Amino acid sequence: VAAEGGSATSVGAQPAGSSSSQYETLLVTTENNITTIKLNRPTKKNAITTEMYKEIIAALEQASSDSSVITVITGAGDFYCSGNDLTNFTKIPEGGLEQMAKQGGELLRQYIKTYIDFPKPLVAVVNGPAVGVSVTVLALFDLVYATERATFHTPFSQLGQSAEGCSSYTFPKMMGHAKACEMLLFNKKLTAVQACDLGLVTEVFPDSSFQKEVWTRLKAYAQLPPNSLFLSKQLIRSTERELLHRVNDAEVERLTERWLSDECFNAVMNFFQGRAKL
Amino acid sequence: VAAEGGSATSVGAQPAGSSSSQYETLLVTTENNITTIKLNRPTKKNAITTEMYKEIIAALEQASSDSSVITVITGAGDFYCSGNDLTNFTKIPEGGLEQMAKQGGELLRQYIKTYIDFPKPLVAVVNGPAVGVSVTVLALFDLVYATERATFHTPFSQLGQSAEGCSSYTFPKMMGHAKACEMLLFNKKLTAVQACDLGLVTEVFPDSSFQKEVWTRLKAYAQLPPNSLFLSKQLIRSTERELLHRVNDAEVERLTERWLSDECFNAVMNFFQGRAKL
Amino acid sequence: VAAEGGSATSVGAQPAGSSSSQYETLLVTTENNITTIKLNRPTKKNAITTEMYKEIIAALEQASSDSSVITVITGAGDFYCSGNDLTNFTKIPEGGLEQMAKQGGELLRQYIKTYIDFPKPLVAVVNGPAVGVSVTVLALFDLVYATERATFHTPFSQLGQSAEGCSSYTFPKMMGHAKACEMLLFNKKLTAVQACDLGLVTEVFPDSSFQKEVWTRLKAYAQLPPNSLFLSKQLIRSTERELLHRVNDAEVERLTERWLSDECFNAVMNFFQGRAKL
C-alpha cells in the first residue's frame, strides 16, 4: 500500500491509539479511508498459525470501530494465503489431542464469526494462490479482486477433514451443488477465471496491473457515503446472519471430531512426510 | 404491440371493463392472451412518479384478474425505465420531510409487494437502459428479455440510499455476494450480456430483431396450458414468499430513514445541481 | 463399467448379499469402491415405469448401506433417461383415476425423498439426453458429468403438469429465477454446455472420451477418505434437508391434482396421438 504513496498512516495515528507494530504476523495500515490488513508471513506462504488467527480477529475488530470506510485483507509476497498452518496440529497442549481439537475448534469458530459479523464492506485483494480457510471465507467478503495468478483450492477431503468457513452453505448457494461439491468434496483447484465464473471472485486482473487497478478503484469506493455502504451491507447480511452462525457452529463441531479421527491423522502425517501432494 | 398486428384490444373490451385510457402514465393492452403494461413517459426516460407507482400497482392488479395468461412490462421510447423520479423528493407535503419519507416508503412497500404476490408469469421486455428500482424488481420477474442496448444500474450508495426491491436478498442469491455487492454497494453498471451471465436477464437479443423475436416467443408461450403455468409459478414463489415480504419491509424501513439523512440529502442535491453524474 | 476392466463384482459378492440379477430394469454393480446403478431399458430410452421407480429406490437404499464410497447413476444405450414413462398414466387401477394419481404421487414422493436423504456422494454420468424427473433430480446429485451429446428438458407445462423433484426450489436457487422459469415454465431445452453454464452440470466431455475420462476421475475420487466425504456431504445437505422435504411434499400435492385436470389429460392424449411434439 505504501507504494501507492499518499498519506499512509500507521493505525497508531488513529484515535483508537493502536499501531501496526502491535502485530507479529500482520501489517495493518489506514489511509484514504481504507484499513488494510496484510498477512505477513511471506516465507510461509502466509499460512495461518494460532497466533495469526488471534491477530486477524483483533485487527478486524479494530477495523470495525476505526474511522475507515472499507477494510481490505491481502497477503505479503507471492501467495495470498496457504490456509491453516498444519504445524498447528503438532503443538499438543497438556490436555492432549482432545484439548488441542477443542481449542482449535473454538478459535476457528471465533475466527469465522468475526467475518460473519463484520459491519463494513470487506474486500479481499487476492495477490496469489489461496488455500483452505482463506478460500472458504471469501464467500463472506463483499468484493474479491484477484490477480490472474491466483488459484483457489480447498483440499478438505484429501486431508481427512471437512468443509468450514460456512462454505457448506455459501458455496452451493453461490455456484450450485454440482460445482460446489467438486471443490468441497473432490479437491478441485480453480483458476482465477474459473472462480470468477462461479461467483467466488468479483473480477480478475492481469498480474502486471493488478495492484494499480485495484487500489485506484478502492480509493474511489472509499469516498462513497459511508452510512449507505454500511446499511446496505447490513441489509444483505441480516437475511442470513443467524443461519451463517448455525452453519459455522455445525461445521466446527464436525471438524473438531475429524481432527481426532484416524483418517485425518493419517492424511496429515502423509502430508508432512511428503507422501501426499495437494 | 400494435405493430404486431392481430386482434389488439384495449382492456376496455375485457369483462373488468376498464380501458387503457384510465391511465395517465401507462399504455395497457391485451391481445393474444398477453396483457402488456407499457411505461409511457418516454420524454422522462419513463422515470416513475408517485402517480405512476400507483398506476403500475393498479394495472398489475387488473392483469392478475383478467383473462390473460402472461403479463408483460416494457417501456415506450429508447429507455426501459430510469427508476424512481427524483423530483418525487421535491414535492414536500404539509407534514414535512418525515411525512414525505413515510408516504414514499409505504408506496414503495406496496409497489414491491405487488410484484411478490403477482400470480401469473411476469415478463420484462427491457427495451433500453434500466436504473434503480426498475432493475431490482427484475429478480421478481419470471422472464427478462433484453435488447443488447440495455444496461442495468443501481446507484443506491452514490445517492446516499440503500438497496430495495428485495435486491438485498435476491441479488446475492442469484449472482453470489461478490458480484451483488459490486452492483448494490459500489454502483457497477452492467451491460445486457453481463446481466445475462449473472442470471438477472434470461436472454439478450440484437436490437434490430429484439421486438420481433421476443413477441413471437411470448405469443407461443401464451398458448401453453395456463393452469400449469400459474401453479408452477406459485410453487416456485411459495418457498420464499414470506421471506420476500420480510426483506421488503426491512429494506423500506431502512430506506425511509436514509431519505431523512444528510448523506442522502446532499447526494440528491448534488445530482440536481449537476455536480454528480450517475 | 465392465469395459473398464478390473475387479468388477456383482453386488452379490458384497456382504449385503444381493445381486444385480434381483432387478428387472437396472444393472447394478460394485467395483473400485463405486456402486453403479445403470438404467437398463435402452429400447424405451430408459423411461421410468412404476416398477423402475421402485427398483431405483431399492438400489439406492442398498448402495447407501454397502461398502462403496461413491454411487453412480447412468443409462444404458444412447439415452440417459426420458423421464416418467407416460404409459404409467394408461394403467388405471380399480380405484380409478384418483387412485392412480394418489399412488403415483406417493411413489414419486418416496422416489425424490430417497435422493434427498442419500448419505454418500452421488454422481450422475449423463450419457445422453435427459428429460423430466431425470433432469430435476440432478440438482440433488453431488457431481453431474455429461457428454456433449446430452440435452436437458423439463416440458412440464407442455404436458399440463407442474415442476417436481424439488426443482421449484433448486433450479431458481442454482440458476436464478429468469433462467429457471424458462426451463420449468416455458419448456426450454438446454444443451450440455448451457446446463454446465447454469450450474446443473459439473463438466461436459467430448462424447468420444466421455466414459474413459469420467471413470478415471471417479476411481481416483473413490480412494479419498470416505468419512470425510460422507460428513462433508451431510454438512452441505443438512442446511436444507427439511426444506427439501417440504418442497417435495408441496410439489407432489400439486402434481397429483394436475394429473386429474383436463389440461393434463388433453396434453397427454395429444402426446400419445402424435399431435404434440416435445
Tab-separated table of C-alpha atoms in Angstrom, chain A residues 72-268:
chain	number	residue	atom	x	y	z
A	72	VAL	CA	-9.034	-4.865	2.901
A	73	ILE	CA	-7.284	-8.177	3.507
A	74	THR	CA	-4.311	-9.075	1.316
A	75	GLY	CA	-1.085	-11.082	1.506
A	76	ALA	CA	2.610	-10.154	1.527
A	77	GLY	CA	4.746	-11.763	-1.170
A	78	ASP	CA	3.621	-14.067	-3.950
A	79	PHE	CA	0.966	-16.033	-2.038
A	80	TYR	CA	-2.329	-14.734	-0.755
A	81	CYS	CA	-2.638	-17.360	1.986
A	82	SER	CA	-1.945	-21.104	2.207
A	83	GLY	CA	-4.676	-21.651	4.816
A	84	ASN	CA	-4.425	-23.266	8.210
A	85	ASP	CA	-0.772	-23.821	9.168
A	86	LEU	CA	-0.658	-27.604	9.584
A	87	THR	CA	2.078	-27.241	12.208
A	88	ASN	CA	-0.798	-26.091	14.443
A	89	PHE	CA	-1.546	-29.817	14.702
A	90	THR	CA	1.937	-30.583	16.058
A	91	LYS	CA	1.708	-28.377	19.127
A	92	ILE	CA	-0.079	-30.700	21.537
A	93	PRO	CA	-1.147	-28.971	24.757
A	94	GLU	CA	-1.168	-30.620	28.208
A	95	GLY	CA	-4.720	-31.800	27.744
A	96	GLY	CA	-3.630	-33.898	24.770
A	97	LEU	CA	-5.198	-34.199	21.338
A	98	GLU	CA	-8.737	-33.688	22.554
A	99	GLN	CA	-7.774	-30.441	24.222
A	100	MET	CA	-5.984	-29.351	21.049
A	101	ALA	CA	-9.003	-30.127	18.889
A	102	LYS	CA	-11.339	-28.333	21.283
A	103	GLN	CA	-9.189	-25.210	21.437
A	104	GLY	CA	-8.579	-25.230	17.694
A	105	GLY	CA	-12.291	-25.566	17.033
A	106	GLU	CA	-13.184	-22.708	19.347
A	107	LEU	CA	-10.577	-20.470	17.735
A	108	LEU	CA	-11.850	-21.304	14.247
A	109	ARG	CA	-15.423	-20.655	15.366
A	110	GLN	CA	-14.477	-17.203	16.659
A	111	TYR	CA	-12.457	-16.508	13.519
A	112	ILE	CA	-15.364	-17.233	11.160
A	113	LYS	CA	-17.811	-15.453	13.484
A	114	THR	CA	-15.729	-12.295	13.110
A	115	TYR	CA	-16.214	-12.385	9.332
A	116	ILE	CA	-19.954	-13.064	9.610
A	117	ASP	CA	-20.442	-10.084	11.920
A	118	PHE	CA	-18.013	-7.659	10.286
A	119	PRO	CA	-20.042	-4.463	9.776
A	120	LYS	CA	-18.189	-2.639	6.981
A	121	PRO	CA	-17.515	-3.512	3.344
A	122	LEU	CA	-14.773	-6.144	3.393
A	123	VAL	CA	-12.564	-6.575	0.324
A	124	ALA	CA	-10.094	-9.354	-0.493
A	125	VAL	CA	-7.173	-8.362	-2.691
A	126	VAL	CA	-6.074	-11.858	-3.670
A	127	ASN	CA	-2.480	-11.354	-4.767
A	128	GLY	CA	-1.687	-15.039	-5.375
A	129	PRO	CA	-2.757	-18.616	-4.601
A	130	ALA	CA	-5.297	-19.160	-1.823
A	131	VAL	CA	-5.876	-22.434	0.061
A	132	GLY	CA	-8.334	-23.817	2.602
A	133	VAL	CA	-9.919	-21.452	5.083
A	134	SER	CA	-8.585	-18.439	3.166
A	135	VAL	CA	-10.729	-19.576	0.228
A	136	THR	CA	-13.889	-20.502	2.100
A	137	VAL	CA	-14.191	-17.171	3.937
A	138	LEU	CA	-14.035	-15.316	0.609
A	139	ALA	CA	-17.769	-16.008	0.282
A	140	LEU	CA	-18.225	-13.795	3.364
A	141	PHE	CA	-16.398	-10.848	1.724
A	142	ASP	CA	-18.208	-8.130	-0.210
A	143	LEU	CA	-15.706	-7.811	-3.041
A	144	VAL	CA	-12.997	-10.244	-4.128
A	145	TYR	CA	-10.399	-8.932	-6.589
A	146	ALA	CA	-7.888	-11.470	-7.868
A	147	THR	CA	-4.739	-11.434	-9.936
A	148	GLU	CA	-4.802	-13.872	-12.842
A	149	ARG	CA	-2.054	-15.763	-10.957
A	150	ALA	CA	-4.408	-16.616	-8.098
A	151	THR	CA	-5.762	-20.137	-7.607
A	152	PHE	CA	-8.416	-21.375	-5.199
A	153	HIS	CA	-8.074	-24.755	-3.510
A	154	THR	CA	-9.972	-26.422	-0.644
A	155	PRO	CA	-8.459	-29.912	-0.221
A	156	PHE	CA	-10.507	-30.868	2.846
A	157	SER	CA	-11.238	-34.495	1.922
A	158	GLN	CA	-7.668	-35.068	0.874
A	159	LEU	CA	-6.570	-34.096	4.383
A	160	GLY	CA	-9.283	-36.165	6.072
A	161	GLN	CA	-11.117	-33.019	7.139
A	162	SER	CA	-14.452	-31.362	6.268
A	163	ALA	CA	-15.745	-28.056	4.959
A	164	GLU	CA	-15.551	-24.901	7.128
A	165	GLY	CA	-15.902	-21.123	6.860
A	166	CYS	CA	-19.631	-21.579	6.131
A	167	SER	CA	-18.653	-22.981	2.733
A	168	SER	CA	-21.000	-25.964	3.161
A	169	TYR	CA	-23.760	-23.353	2.826
A	170	THR	CA	-22.250	-20.451	0.850
A	171	PHE	CA	-20.580	-22.442	-1.923
A	172	PRO	CA	-23.642	-24.456	-3.050
A	173	LYS	CA	-25.747	-21.299	-2.764
A	174	MET	CA	-23.332	-19.359	-4.946
A	175	MET	CA	-22.248	-21.861	-7.573
A	176	GLY	CA	-24.798	-24.676	-7.409
A	177	HIS	CA	-24.379	-28.091	-5.831
A	178	ALA	CA	-22.641	-29.749	-8.797
A	179	LYS	CA	-19.810	-27.222	-8.841
A	180	ALA	CA	-19.545	-26.756	-5.069
A	181	CYS	CA	-19.077	-30.460	-4.368
A	182	GLU	CA	-16.270	-30.652	-6.898
A	183	MET	CA	-14.404	-28.121	-4.744
A	184	LEU	CA	-15.531	-29.122	-1.243
A	185	LEU	CA	-15.599	-32.911	-1.605
A	186	PHE	CA	-13.276	-33.617	-4.514
A	187	ASN	CA	-10.484	-31.075	-4.067
A	188	LYS	CA	-10.822	-29.342	-7.450
A	189	LYS	CA	-8.403	-26.397	-7.701
A	190	LEU	CA	-9.855	-23.387	-9.558
A	191	THR	CA	-8.064	-20.804	-11.672
A	192	ALA	CA	-8.925	-17.164	-11.035
A	193	VAL	CA	-11.094	-17.049	-14.143
A	194	GLN	CA	-12.977	-20.192	-13.099
A	195	ALA	CA	-13.532	-18.773	-9.620
A	196	CYS	CA	-14.861	-15.580	-11.202
A	197	ASP	CA	-17.257	-17.516	-13.439
A	198	LEU	CA	-18.600	-19.304	-10.347
A	199	GLY	CA	-19.147	-16.060	-8.408
A	200	LEU	CA	-16.414	-16.531	-5.798
A	201	VAL	CA	-14.364	-13.702	-7.361
A	202	THR	CA	-15.719	-10.311	-8.418
A	203	GLU	CA	-13.132	-9.580	-11.107
A	204	VAL	CA	-9.772	-10.873	-12.361
A	205	PHE	CA	-6.910	-8.538	-13.358
A	206	PRO	CA	-3.649	-9.006	-15.233
A	207	ASP	CA	-0.873	-9.505	-12.706
A	208	SER	CA	1.145	-6.589	-14.096
A	209	SER	CA	-1.557	-4.007	-13.403
A	210	PHE	CA	-3.351	-5.758	-10.529
A	211	GLN	CA	-2.268	-3.556	-7.606
A	212	LYS	CA	-2.659	-0.299	-9.547
A	213	GLU	CA	-6.114	-1.052	-10.923
A	214	VAL	CA	-7.490	-2.440	-7.684
A	215	TRP	CA	-6.292	0.327	-5.405
A	216	THR	CA	-7.447	3.060	-7.778
A	217	ARG	CA	-10.891	1.563	-7.651
A	218	LEU	CA	-10.928	1.015	-3.890
A	219	LYS	CA	-9.861	4.618	-3.208
A	220	ALA	CA	-12.834	5.814	-5.243
A	221	TYR	CA	-15.215	3.432	-3.456
A	222	ALA	CA	-13.947	4.657	-0.075
A	223	GLN	CA	-15.287	8.147	-0.914
A	224	LEU	CA	-18.899	6.936	-1.201
A	225	PRO	CA	-21.416	7.872	1.520
A	226	PRO	CA	-20.270	5.552	4.335
A	227	ASN	CA	-23.609	5.060	6.064
A	228	SER	CA	-25.230	3.981	2.800
A	229	LEU	CA	-22.486	1.389	2.391
A	230	PHE	CA	-22.754	0.122	5.986
A	231	LEU	CA	-26.550	-0.077	5.914
A	232	SER	CA	-26.726	-1.831	2.541
A	233	LYS	CA	-24.129	-4.356	3.692
A	234	GLN	CA	-26.093	-4.963	6.890
A	235	LEU	CA	-29.350	-5.386	4.961
A	236	ILE	CA	-27.707	-8.011	2.776
A	237	ARG	CA	-26.150	-9.848	5.714
A	238	SER	CA	-29.181	-9.647	8.001
A	239	THR	CA	-31.239	-12.091	5.921
A	240	GLU	CA	-28.832	-14.928	6.581
A	241	ARG	CA	-26.752	-13.895	9.601
A	242	GLU	CA	-28.403	-16.325	12.013
A	243	LEU	CA	-28.170	-19.155	9.514
A	244	LEU	CA	-24.477	-18.442	8.930
A	245	HIS	CA	-23.794	-18.673	12.663
A	246	ARG	CA	-25.616	-22.003	12.861
A	247	VAL	CA	-23.694	-23.331	9.852
A	248	ASN	CA	-20.408	-22.197	11.398
A	249	ASP	CA	-21.222	-23.976	14.668
A	250	ALA	CA	-22.177	-27.200	12.881
A	251	GLU	CA	-19.080	-27.153	10.674
A	252	VAL	CA	-16.741	-26.575	13.603
A	253	GLU	CA	-18.352	-29.358	15.623
A	254	ARG	CA	-17.890	-31.756	12.728
A	255	LEU	CA	-14.331	-30.625	12.032
A	256	THR	CA	-13.326	-30.973	15.677
A	257	GLU	CA	-14.389	-34.610	15.518
A	258	ARG	CA	-12.497	-35.012	12.267
A	259	TRP	CA	-9.268	-33.769	13.830
A	260	LEU	CA	-9.389	-36.696	16.262
A	261	SER	CA	-10.064	-39.299	13.555
A	262	ASP	CA	-7.577	-41.788	12.176
A	263	GLU	CA	-8.438	-40.631	8.651
A	264	CYS	CA	-7.322	-37.111	9.418
A	265	PHE	CA	-4.257	-38.205	11.405
A	266	ASN	CA	-3.035	-40.423	8.583
A	267	ALA	CA	-3.724	-37.836	5.891
A	268	VAL	CA	-1.860	-35.087	7.744
